[in-house]
Amino acid sequence: MRTTLLLFTIMFSVFFTKGQQTINTCIPYENENICLITIDSVTFKNRITWENTPGVGTAGYIIYKETSSDIYDSIGYKGFNMASKFIDYTSSPEVHSDRYKICVVDSCGNKSQKSPYHQTIHLQVTQGFPTTIIILNWTKYFDESGVFVPSKYYIYRGTLPDNMSLLDSVSGSLNTYSDFNVFSNYYYGVGYKRQIPCHYNPTSTEIISNIAFKGISVYPNPMKEFTNIKWDTELGNNCTLTVFDVSGKMVFNENVINSFNYSISRENFKKGFYIIEVSGTKTYRCKLVVE
């Protein structure tokens, strides 16, 4: 028997007296790990990324999510030649953190061991006293392998979720921040700077928490085709969303359970001004313009 090792695929050649038979046995690559979990800038859902190591006989990757304590279920598959990122459309990053793992599937269909998990940041924003103080609290980003440990957390702030700038930074050992003298409505996010960026992105700093705010947000506003309405978790998980026209007439009503956002289509409204009201444990109101 002659054994030839080529990277992580082991090829065994067995010779017989009346011919030759080759038996191929694959061993999947065991060192593929999650690079980083961020918030996708379009869907605002969790985006899992990995390095996609070439030349090790990988056919694809299975993405796993923790569904109960230390129980991980498969939520998707990406082929090796596809982009090495996966968006979890079932995630609710504004509600809670999540843990993810991946495993490698080789060209023979064998699976590697699951990688160490990465746990996402969950950011919460509350109003302090006086009311011009906004308090940020977040769960720390955690890599089970211990390879990536944030040295700093970066605080971002902006008037729109897709237009945020760096406000400040704190030590990686901390998970709170207070923003003083706030007289406008702002979105907030928390980021982490990797020393070695993920290969899919040449930059080293990303917002990796959910985008949080205090109150109710409508974007885009004015509405042309649709608008997304978001509100903070203090209203509870059973809210009523109502839209009134300028005369006070109710033109839209929906009960929203276990979610903190809702999308409204332009086709339901005529051009003009409206008032959006979201009621739960308290009530928030804001103006909507329909063009």
Short mmCIF file of N, CA, C and O in Angstrom, two decimals, residues 68-192:
data_model
loop_
_atom_site.label_atom_id
_atom_site.label_comp_id
_atom_site.label_asym_id
_atom_site.label_seq_id
_atom_site.Cartn_x
_atom_site.Cartn_y
_atom_site.Cartn_z
N SER A 68 -31.47 26.17 21.64
CA SER A 68 -31.66 26.01 23.08
C SER A 68 -30.27 25.80 23.67
O SER A 68 -29.30 25.73 22.93
N SER A 69 -30.17 25.70 24.97
CA SER A 69 -28.86 25.68 25.62
C SER A 69 -27.93 24.61 25.03
O SER A 69 -28.19 23.41 25.15
N ASP A 70 -26.87 25.06 24.33
CA ASP A 70 -25.85 24.21 23.73
C ASP A 70 -26.40 23.26 22.66
O ASP A 70 -25.78 22.25 22.34
N ILE A 71 -27.57 23.58 22.11
CA ILE A 71 -28.15 22.82 21.00
C ILE A 71 -28.13 23.71 19.76
O ILE A 71 -28.71 24.80 19.76
N TYR A 72 -27.45 23.23 18.71
CA TYR A 72 -27.30 24.02 17.48
C TYR A 72 -27.97 23.31 16.32
O TYR A 72 -27.72 22.14 16.07
N ASP A 73 -28.84 24.06 15.62
CA ASP A 73 -29.54 23.52 14.46
C ASP A 73 -29.03 24.19 13.20
O ASP A 73 -28.69 25.39 13.19
N SER A 74 -29.02 23.44 12.11
CA SER A 74 -28.59 23.97 10.83
C SER A 74 -29.62 24.99 10.32
O SER A 74 -30.83 24.74 10.34
N ILE A 75 -29.12 26.15 9.85
CA ILE A 75 -30.02 27.17 9.31
C ILE A 75 -29.67 27.52 7.86
O ILE A 75 -30.34 28.36 7.25
N GLY A 76 -28.64 26.89 7.30
CA GLY A 76 -28.30 27.21 5.92
C GLY A 76 -27.02 26.55 5.45
O GLY A 76 -26.26 25.98 6.25
N TYR A 77 -26.79 26.62 4.14
CA TYR A 77 -25.60 26.05 3.51
C TYR A 77 -25.10 27.01 2.44
O TYR A 77 -25.91 27.62 1.71
N LYS A 78 -23.78 27.19 2.34
CA LYS A 78 -23.18 27.99 1.29
C LYS A 78 -22.07 27.17 0.63
O LYS A 78 -21.22 26.61 1.33
N GLY A 79 -22.09 27.11 -0.70
CA GLY A 79 -21.04 26.42 -1.43
C GLY A 79 -19.72 27.16 -1.35
O GLY A 79 -19.67 28.37 -1.12
N PHE A 80 -18.63 26.42 -1.59
CA PHE A 80 -17.30 27.01 -1.45
C PHE A 80 -17.09 28.18 -2.41
O PHE A 80 -16.42 29.16 -2.08
N ASN A 81 -17.65 28.10 -3.62
CA ASN A 81 -17.46 29.15 -4.62
C ASN A 81 -18.41 30.33 -4.44
O ASN A 81 -18.37 31.28 -5.22
N MET A 82 -19.25 30.28 -3.42
CA MET A 82 -20.15 31.39 -3.13
C MET A 82 -19.49 32.35 -2.14
O MET A 82 -18.47 32.03 -1.54
N ALA A 83 -20.06 33.54 -2.01
CA ALA A 83 -19.53 34.52 -1.05
C ALA A 83 -19.54 33.92 0.35
O ALA A 83 -20.51 33.29 0.77
N SER A 84 -18.44 34.13 1.08
CA SER A 84 -18.30 33.50 2.40
C SER A 84 -19.02 34.31 3.48
O SER A 84 -18.42 34.76 4.46
N LYS A 85 -20.30 34.50 3.29
CA LYS A 85 -21.13 35.19 4.27
C LYS A 85 -22.55 34.65 4.17
O LYS A 85 -22.98 34.18 3.12
N PHE A 86 -23.26 34.73 5.28
CA PHE A 86 -24.61 34.20 5.35
C PHE A 86 -25.45 35.15 6.19
O PHE A 86 -25.06 35.51 7.31
N ILE A 87 -26.60 35.56 5.68
CA ILE A 87 -27.51 36.44 6.43
C ILE A 87 -28.61 35.59 7.04
O ILE A 87 -29.30 34.85 6.34
N ASP A 88 -28.75 35.69 8.34
CA ASP A 88 -29.81 34.97 9.06
C ASP A 88 -31.06 35.83 9.07
O ASP A 88 -31.23 36.70 9.92
N TYR A 89 -31.96 35.57 8.10
CA TYR A 89 -33.16 36.39 7.97
C TYR A 89 -34.15 36.14 9.10
O TYR A 89 -35.10 36.93 9.27
N THR A 90 -33.95 35.09 9.88
CA THR A 90 -34.84 34.81 11.01
C THR A 90 -34.38 35.51 12.29
O THR A 90 -35.07 35.45 13.30
N SER A 91 -33.22 36.14 12.25
CA SER A 91 -32.67 36.75 13.46
C SER A 91 -33.42 38.02 13.83
O SER A 91 -34.01 38.70 12.99
N SER A 92 -33.39 38.35 15.12
CA SER A 92 -33.97 39.59 15.64
C SER A 92 -32.94 40.26 16.53
O SER A 92 -33.04 40.23 17.77
N PRO A 93 -31.90 40.85 15.93
CA PRO A 93 -30.79 41.40 16.72
C PRO A 93 -31.20 42.51 17.65
O PRO A 93 -30.51 42.78 18.64
N GLU A 94 -32.34 43.19 17.37
CA GLU A 94 -32.80 44.25 18.26
C GLU A 94 -33.45 43.68 19.52
O GLU A 94 -33.71 44.42 20.47
N VAL A 95 -33.70 42.36 19.55
CA VAL A 95 -34.37 41.73 20.68
C VAL A 95 -33.40 40.98 21.59
O VAL A 95 -33.48 41.07 22.82
N HIS A 96 -32.44 40.25 21.01
CA HIS A 96 -31.53 39.44 21.82
C HIS A 96 -30.27 39.07 21.04
O HIS A 96 -30.22 39.22 19.81
N SER A 97 -29.26 38.59 21.77
CA SER A 97 -28.04 38.08 21.16
C SER A 97 -28.30 36.69 20.58
O SER A 97 -29.29 36.03 20.91
N ASP A 98 -27.39 36.24 19.71
CA ASP A 98 -27.45 34.90 19.15
C ASP A 98 -26.05 34.30 19.11
O ASP A 98 -25.05 35.03 19.06
N ARG A 99 -26.01 32.95 19.11
CA ARG A 99 -24.74 32.23 18.96
C ARG A 99 -24.77 31.40 17.68
O ARG A 99 -25.79 30.78 17.36
N TYR A 100 -23.63 31.41 16.96
CA TYR A 100 -23.53 30.68 15.69
C TYR A 100 -22.25 29.86 15.64
O TYR A 100 -21.24 30.23 16.24
N LYS A 101 -22.33 28.76 14.89
CA LYS A 101 -21.17 27.94 14.56
C LYS A 101 -21.24 27.60 13.08
O LYS A 101 -22.30 27.73 12.45
N ILE A 102 -20.11 27.14 12.51
CA ILE A 102 -20.11 26.62 11.15
C ILE A 102 -19.37 25.29 11.14
O ILE A 102 -18.63 24.98 12.08
N CYS A 103 -19.58 24.51 10.09
CA CYS A 103 -18.76 23.32 9.87
C CYS A 103 -18.48 23.20 8.38
O CYS A 103 -19.20 23.74 7.55
N VAL A 104 -17.40 22.49 8.06
CA VAL A 104 -16.97 22.28 6.69
C VAL A 104 -17.56 20.98 6.16
O VAL A 104 -17.61 19.97 6.86
N VAL A 105 -18.01 21.02 4.90
CA VAL A 105 -18.40 19.80 4.18
C VAL A 105 -17.39 19.61 3.06
O VAL A 105 -17.21 20.51 2.23
N ASP A 106 -16.70 18.45 3.03
CA ASP A 106 -15.68 18.25 2.00
C ASP A 106 -16.28 17.65 0.73
O ASP A 106 -17.48 17.40 0.64
N SER A 107 -15.42 17.42 -0.26
CA SER A 107 -15.88 16.95 -1.57
C SER A 107 -16.45 15.54 -1.53
O SER A 107 -17.09 15.09 -2.48
N CYS A 108 -16.21 14.81 -0.43
CA CYS A 108 -16.79 13.47 -0.27
C CYS A 108 -18.08 13.49 0.54
O CYS A 108 -18.68 12.44 0.77
N GLY A 109 -18.47 14.68 1.00
CA GLY A 109 -19.69 14.80 1.79
C GLY A 109 -19.48 14.66 3.28
O GLY A 109 -20.45 14.64 4.05
N ASN A 110 -18.21 14.51 3.72
CA ASN A 110 -17.94 14.40 5.15
C ASN A 110 -18.00 15.76 5.82
O ASN A 110 -17.64 16.78 5.22
N LYS A 111 -18.41 15.79 7.08
CA LYS A 111 -18.52 17.03 7.83
C LYS A 111 -17.41 17.13 8.88
O LYS A 111 -17.06 16.14 9.52
N SER A 112 -16.90 18.33 9.06
CA SER A 112 -15.94 18.58 10.12
C SER A 112 -16.66 18.74 11.45
O SER A 112 -17.90 18.76 11.51
N GLN A 113 -15.91 18.89 12.52
CA GLN A 113 -16.49 19.27 13.79
C GLN A 113 -17.00 20.71 13.68
O GLN A 113 -16.51 21.50 12.89
N LYS A 114 -18.00 21.06 14.47
CA LYS A 114 -18.49 22.43 14.48
C LYS A 114 -17.42 23.36 15.05
O LYS A 114 -16.69 23.00 15.97
N SER A 115 -17.34 24.55 14.52
CA SER A 115 -16.37 25.53 14.99
C SER A 115 -16.76 26.06 16.37
O SER A 115 -17.90 25.88 16.82
N PRO A 116 -15.84 26.76 17.06
CA PRO A 116 -16.23 27.48 18.27
C PRO A 116 -17.30 28.52 17.92
O PRO A 116 -17.32 29.07 16.82
N TYR A 117 -18.19 28.79 18.86
CA TYR A 117 -19.27 29.73 18.57
C TYR A 117 -18.81 31.18 18.69
O TYR A 117 -17.85 31.50 19.40
N HIS A 118 -19.51 32.05 17.98
CA HIS A 118 -19.42 33.49 18.17
C HIS A 118 -20.77 33.97 18.66
O HIS A 118 -21.81 33.56 18.14
N GLN A 119 -20.76 34.84 19.66
CA GLN A 119 -22.00 35.40 20.21
C GLN A 119 -22.09 36.87 19.87
O GLN A 119 -21.14 37.63 20.07
N THR A 120 -23.24 37.30 19.36
CA THR A 120 -23.42 38.67 18.90
C THR A 120 -23.62 39.64 20.07
O THR A 120 -23.94 39.25 21.19
N ILE A 121 -23.44 40.91 19.76
CA ILE A 121 -23.74 41.99 20.70
C ILE A 121 -25.23 42.32 20.63
O ILE A 121 -25.82 42.34 19.55
N HIS A 122 -25.82 42.57 21.78
CA HIS A 122 -27.18 43.12 21.82
C HIS A 122 -27.12 44.46 22.54
O HIS A 122 -26.74 44.53 23.72
N LEU A 123 -27.45 45.52 21.83
CA LEU A 123 -27.39 46.88 22.36
C LEU A 123 -28.78 47.34 22.78
O LEU A 123 -29.75 47.17 22.04
N GLN A 124 -28.86 47.96 23.96
CA GLN A 124 -30.10 48.57 24.43
C GLN A 124 -29.85 50.04 24.73
O GLN A 124 -28.78 50.41 25.25
N VAL A 125 -30.83 50.87 24.41
CA VAL A 125 -30.73 52.30 24.62
C VAL A 125 -31.89 52.72 25.53
O VAL A 125 -33.05 52.42 25.24
N THR A 126 -31.58 53.42 26.61
CA THR A 126 -32.60 53.90 27.54
C THR A 126 -32.36 55.39 27.81
O THR A 126 -31.27 55.92 27.61
N GLN A 127 -33.40 56.03 28.30
CA GLN A 127 -33.32 57.45 28.63
C GLN A 127 -32.97 57.63 30.08
O GLN A 127 -33.53 56.96 30.96
N GLY A 128 -32.01 58.48 30.35
CA GLY A 128 -31.58 58.72 31.72
C GLY A 128 -32.30 59.90 32.33
O GLY A 128 -33.34 60.35 31.86
N PHE A 129 -31.74 60.37 33.44
CA PHE A 129 -32.27 61.57 34.09
C PHE A 129 -31.12 62.54 34.33
O PHE A 129 -30.13 62.16 34.94
N PRO A 130 -31.22 63.77 33.82
CA PRO A 130 -32.36 64.31 33.06
C PRO A 130 -32.53 63.62 31.71
O PRO A 130 -31.70 62.81 31.32
N THR A 131 -33.61 63.96 31.01
CA THR A 131 -33.97 63.27 29.77
C THR A 131 -33.00 63.54 28.62
O THR A 131 -33.11 62.94 27.56
N THR A 132 -32.05 64.44 28.82
CA THR A 132 -31.06 64.72 27.78
C THR A 132 -29.87 63.76 27.85
O THR A 132 -28.90 63.92 27.12
N ILE A 133 -29.97 62.76 28.70
CA ILE A 133 -28.93 61.72 28.79
C ILE A 133 -29.48 60.43 28.19
O ILE A 133 -30.56 59.97 28.55
N ILE A 134 -28.72 59.85 27.26
CA ILE A 134 -29.07 58.56 26.67
C ILE A 134 -28.04 57.54 27.13
O ILE A 134 -26.82 57.75 27.00
N ILE A 135 -28.52 56.43 27.69
CA ILE A 135 -27.64 55.41 28.27
C ILE A 135 -27.62 54.18 27.37
O ILE A 135 -28.66 53.66 27.00
N LEU A 136 -26.41 53.73 27.03
CA LEU A 136 -26.22 52.54 26.21
C LEU A 136 -25.70 51.40 27.07
O LEU A 136 -24.76 51.57 27.86
N ASN A 137 -26.32 50.23 26.92
CA ASN A 137 -25.86 48.99 27.56
C ASN A 137 -25.81 47.91 26.49
O ASN A 137 -26.73 47.79 25.69
N TRP A 138 -24.75 47.09 26.49
CA TRP A 138 -24.67 46.02 25.50
C TRP A 138 -24.02 44.78 26.09
O TRP A 138 -23.25 44.84 27.04
N THR A 139 -24.40 43.63 25.54
CA THR A 139 -23.72 42.39 25.88
C THR A 139 -22.44 42.32 25.07
O THR A 139 -22.39 42.75 23.92
N LYS A 140 -21.39 41.81 25.65
CA LYS A 140 -20.09 41.80 24.98
C LYS A 140 -20.05 40.76 23.85
O LYS A 140 -20.67 39.70 23.95
N TYR A 141 -19.31 41.10 22.80
CA TYR A 141 -19.07 40.14 21.72
C TYR A 141 -18.15 39.05 22.26
O TYR A 141 -17.18 39.32 22.95
N PHE A 142 -18.48 37.78 21.93
CA PHE A 142 -17.71 36.68 22.52
C PHE A 142 -17.36 35.64 21.47
O PHE A 142 -18.23 35.16 20.74
N ASP A 143 -16.08 35.33 21.38
CA ASP A 143 -15.55 34.28 20.53
C ASP A 143 -15.12 33.13 21.44
O ASP A 143 -14.20 33.28 22.24
N GLU A 144 -15.79 31.99 21.33
CA GLU A 144 -15.53 30.87 22.22
C GLU A 144 -14.08 30.40 22.17
O GLU A 144 -13.53 29.92 23.16
N SER A 145 -13.43 30.55 21.02
CA SER A 145 -12.04 30.11 20.89
C SER A 145 -11.08 31.00 21.65
O SER A 145 -9.94 30.61 21.92
N GLY A 146 -11.49 32.22 21.96
CA GLY A 146 -10.62 33.16 22.65
C GLY A 146 -9.64 33.87 21.74
O GLY A 146 -8.80 34.65 22.21
N VAL A 147 -9.72 33.62 20.43
CA VAL A 147 -8.79 34.25 19.49
C VAL A 147 -9.05 35.74 19.39
O VAL A 147 -8.12 36.56 19.39
N PHE A 148 -10.34 36.14 19.28
CA PHE A 148 -10.68 37.54 19.11
C PHE A 148 -11.33 38.08 20.38
O PHE A 148 -12.43 37.65 20.75
N VAL A 149 -10.63 38.99 21.02
CA VAL A 149 -11.15 39.65 22.21
C VAL A 149 -11.06 41.16 21.97
O VAL A 149 -9.97 41.69 21.75
N PRO A 150 -12.20 41.86 21.97
CA PRO A 150 -12.16 43.31 21.69
C PRO A 150 -11.29 44.05 22.70
O PRO A 150 -11.45 43.89 23.91
N SER A 151 -10.38 44.87 22.20
CA SER A 151 -9.59 45.74 23.08
C SER A 151 -10.35 47.03 23.35
O SER A 151 -10.16 47.66 24.39
N LYS A 152 -11.21 47.42 22.39
CA LYS A 152 -12.06 48.60 22.55
C LYS A 152 -13.41 48.34 21.89
O LYS A 152 -13.51 47.55 20.95
N TYR A 153 -14.43 49.03 22.39
CA TYR A 153 -15.71 49.11 21.70
C TYR A 153 -15.88 50.54 21.20
O TYR A 153 -15.57 51.50 21.91
N TYR A 154 -16.36 50.66 19.96
CA TYR A 154 -16.52 51.96 19.33
C TYR A 154 -18.00 52.33 19.27
O TYR A 154 -18.82 51.53 18.79
N ILE A 155 -18.33 53.52 19.73
CA ILE A 155 -19.72 53.97 19.80
C ILE A 155 -20.01 54.82 18.57
O ILE A 155 -19.31 55.80 18.29
N TYR A 156 -21.07 54.44 17.84
CA TYR A 156 -21.48 55.18 16.65
C TYR A 156 -22.84 55.82 16.89
O TYR A 156 -23.68 55.28 17.61
N ARG A 157 -23.04 56.98 16.24
CA ARG A 157 -24.29 57.71 16.40
C ARG A 157 -24.64 58.40 15.09
O ARG A 157 -23.75 58.85 14.36
N GLY A 158 -25.93 58.47 14.78
CA GLY A 158 -26.34 59.16 13.55
C GLY A 158 -27.83 59.41 13.52
O GLY A 158 -28.60 58.80 14.28
N THR A 159 -28.25 60.30 12.65
CA THR A 159 -29.67 60.63 12.52
C THR A 159 -30.41 59.61 11.67
O THR A 159 -31.64 59.56 11.68
N LEU A 160 -29.66 58.79 10.90
CA LEU A 160 -30.23 57.72 10.09
C LEU A 160 -29.42 56.45 10.31
O LEU A 160 -28.21 56.52 10.58
N PRO A 161 -30.04 55.28 10.19
CA PRO A 161 -29.31 54.03 10.44
C PRO A 161 -28.21 53.77 9.43
O PRO A 161 -27.27 53.03 9.73
N ASP A 162 -28.30 54.35 8.23
CA ASP A 162 -27.25 54.15 7.23
C ASP A 162 -26.33 55.35 7.10
O ASP A 162 -25.60 55.49 6.13
N ASN A 163 -26.35 56.23 8.08
CA ASN A 163 -25.49 57.41 8.07
C ASN A 163 -25.03 57.70 9.49
O ASN A 163 -25.46 58.67 10.11
N MET A 164 -24.13 56.85 9.99
CA MET A 164 -23.67 56.97 11.36
C MET A 164 -22.17 57.25 11.38
O MET A 164 -21.43 56.79 10.51
N SER A 165 -21.73 58.00 12.36
CA SER A 165 -20.32 58.33 12.49
C SER A 165 -19.83 58.00 13.89
O SER A 165 -20.62 57.86 14.83
N LEU A 166 -18.51 57.89 14.02
CA LEU A 166 -17.92 57.53 15.31
C LEU A 166 -18.11 58.65 16.32
O LEU A 166 -17.80 59.80 16.06
N LEU A 167 -18.64 58.28 17.47
CA LEU A 167 -18.87 59.23 18.56
C LEU A 167 -17.77 59.15 19.60
O LEU A 167 -17.22 60.17 20.04
N ASP A 168 -17.40 57.92 20.01
CA ASP A 168 -16.43 57.75 21.09
C ASP A 168 -16.01 56.29 21.14
O ASP A 168 -16.51 55.46 20.35
N SER A 169 -15.14 55.95 22.05
CA SER A 169 -14.75 54.55 22.27
C SER A 169 -14.51 54.32 23.75
O SER A 169 -14.23 55.26 24.50
N VAL A 170 -14.66 53.05 24.17
CA VAL A 170 -14.40 52.68 25.56
C VAL A 170 -13.58 51.40 25.56
O VAL A 170 -13.48 50.70 24.56
N SER A 171 -13.00 51.08 26.69
CA SER A 171 -12.22 49.86 26.83
C SER A 171 -13.08 48.63 26.55
O SER A 171 -14.28 48.61 26.83
N GLY A 172 -12.45 47.59 26.01
CA GLY A 172 -13.16 46.34 25.74
C GLY A 172 -13.65 45.64 26.98
O GLY A 172 -14.44 44.70 26.90
N SER A 173 -13.19 46.07 28.15
CA SER A 173 -13.66 45.47 29.40
C SER A 173 -14.98 46.09 29.87
O SER A 173 -15.57 45.62 30.84
N LEU A 174 -15.45 47.14 29.17
CA LEU A 174 -16.67 47.84 29.57
C LEU A 174 -17.81 47.52 28.61
O LEU A 174 -17.59 47.10 27.48
N ASN A 175 -19.03 47.75 29.07
CA ASN A 175 -20.19 47.54 28.20
C ASN A 175 -21.31 48.54 28.46
O ASN A 175 -22.48 48.25 28.24
N THR A 176 -20.93 49.75 28.91
CA THR A 176 -21.91 50.82 29.10
C THR A 176 -21.33 52.14 28.61
O THR A 176 -20.11 52.33 28.57
N TYR A 177 -22.24 53.04 28.23
CA TYR A 177 -21.81 54.37 27.79
C TYR A 177 -22.99 55.32 27.94
O TYR A 177 -24.14 54.94 27.67
N SER A 178 -22.71 56.57 28.37
CA SER A 178 -23.76 57.59 28.51
C SER A 178 -23.45 58.75 27.58
O SER A 178 -22.34 59.29 27.58
N ASP A 179 -24.44 59.11 26.78
CA ASP A 179 -24.33 60.23 25.85
C ASP A 179 -25.08 61.41 26.45
O ASP A 179 -26.31 61.36 26.61
N PHE A 180 -24.35 62.48 26.79
CA PHE A 180 -24.94 63.63 27.48
C PHE A 180 -25.36 64.72 26.50
O PHE A 180 -24.89 64.79 25.36
N ASN A 181 -26.27 65.57 26.97
CA ASN A 181 -26.74 66.74 26.21
C ASN A 181 -27.28 66.35 24.84
O ASN A 181 -26.90 66.91 23.81
N VAL A 182 -28.17 65.38 24.85
CA VAL A 182 -28.80 64.91 23.61
C VAL A 182 -30.15 65.61 23.44
O VAL A 182 -31.06 65.40 24.25
N PHE A 183 -30.27 66.41 22.40
CA PHE A 183 -31.50 67.16 22.16
C PHE A 183 -32.18 66.75 20.86
O PHE A 183 -33.16 67.37 20.44
N SER A 184 -31.66 65.71 20.20
CA SER A 184 -32.25 65.20 18.96
C SER A 184 -32.39 63.69 19.07
O SER A 184 -31.82 63.05 19.97
N ASN A 185 -33.16 63.09 18.14
CA ASN A 185 -33.30 61.64 18.09
C ASN A 185 -32.13 61.04 17.31
O ASN A 185 -31.88 61.45 16.17
N TYR A 186 -31.45 60.08 17.91
CA TYR A 186 -30.29 59.46 17.27
C TYR A 186 -30.42 57.94 17.27
O TYR A 186 -31.02 57.35 18.17
N TYR A 187 -29.80 57.35 16.24
CA TYR A 187 -29.55 55.91 16.22
C TYR A 187 -28.17 55.68 16.82
O TYR A 187 -27.26 56.51 16.68
N TYR A 188 -28.01 54.51 17.45
CA TYR A 188 -26.72 54.16 18.05
C TYR A 188 -26.31 52.74 17.63
O TYR A 188 -27.17 51.88 17.39
N GLY A 189 -25.02 52.53 17.54
CA GLY A 189 -24.48 51.21 17.25
C GLY A 189 -23.14 51.05 17.94
O GLY A 189 -22.47 52.04 18.26
N VAL A 190 -22.74 49.82 18.18
CA VAL A 190 -21.46 49.52 18.81
C VAL A 190 -20.62 48.70 17.84
O VAL A 190 -21.11 47.72 17.25
N GLY A 191 -19.36 49.09 17.66
CA GLY A 191 -18.46 48.39 16.75
C GLY A 191 -17.24 47.84 17.44
O GLY A 191 -16.96 48.14 18.61
N TYR A 192 -16.49 47.04 16.69
CA TYR A 192 -15.29 46.39 17.19
C TYR A 192 -14.26 46.37 16.07
O TYR A 192 -14.58 46.08 14.93
#
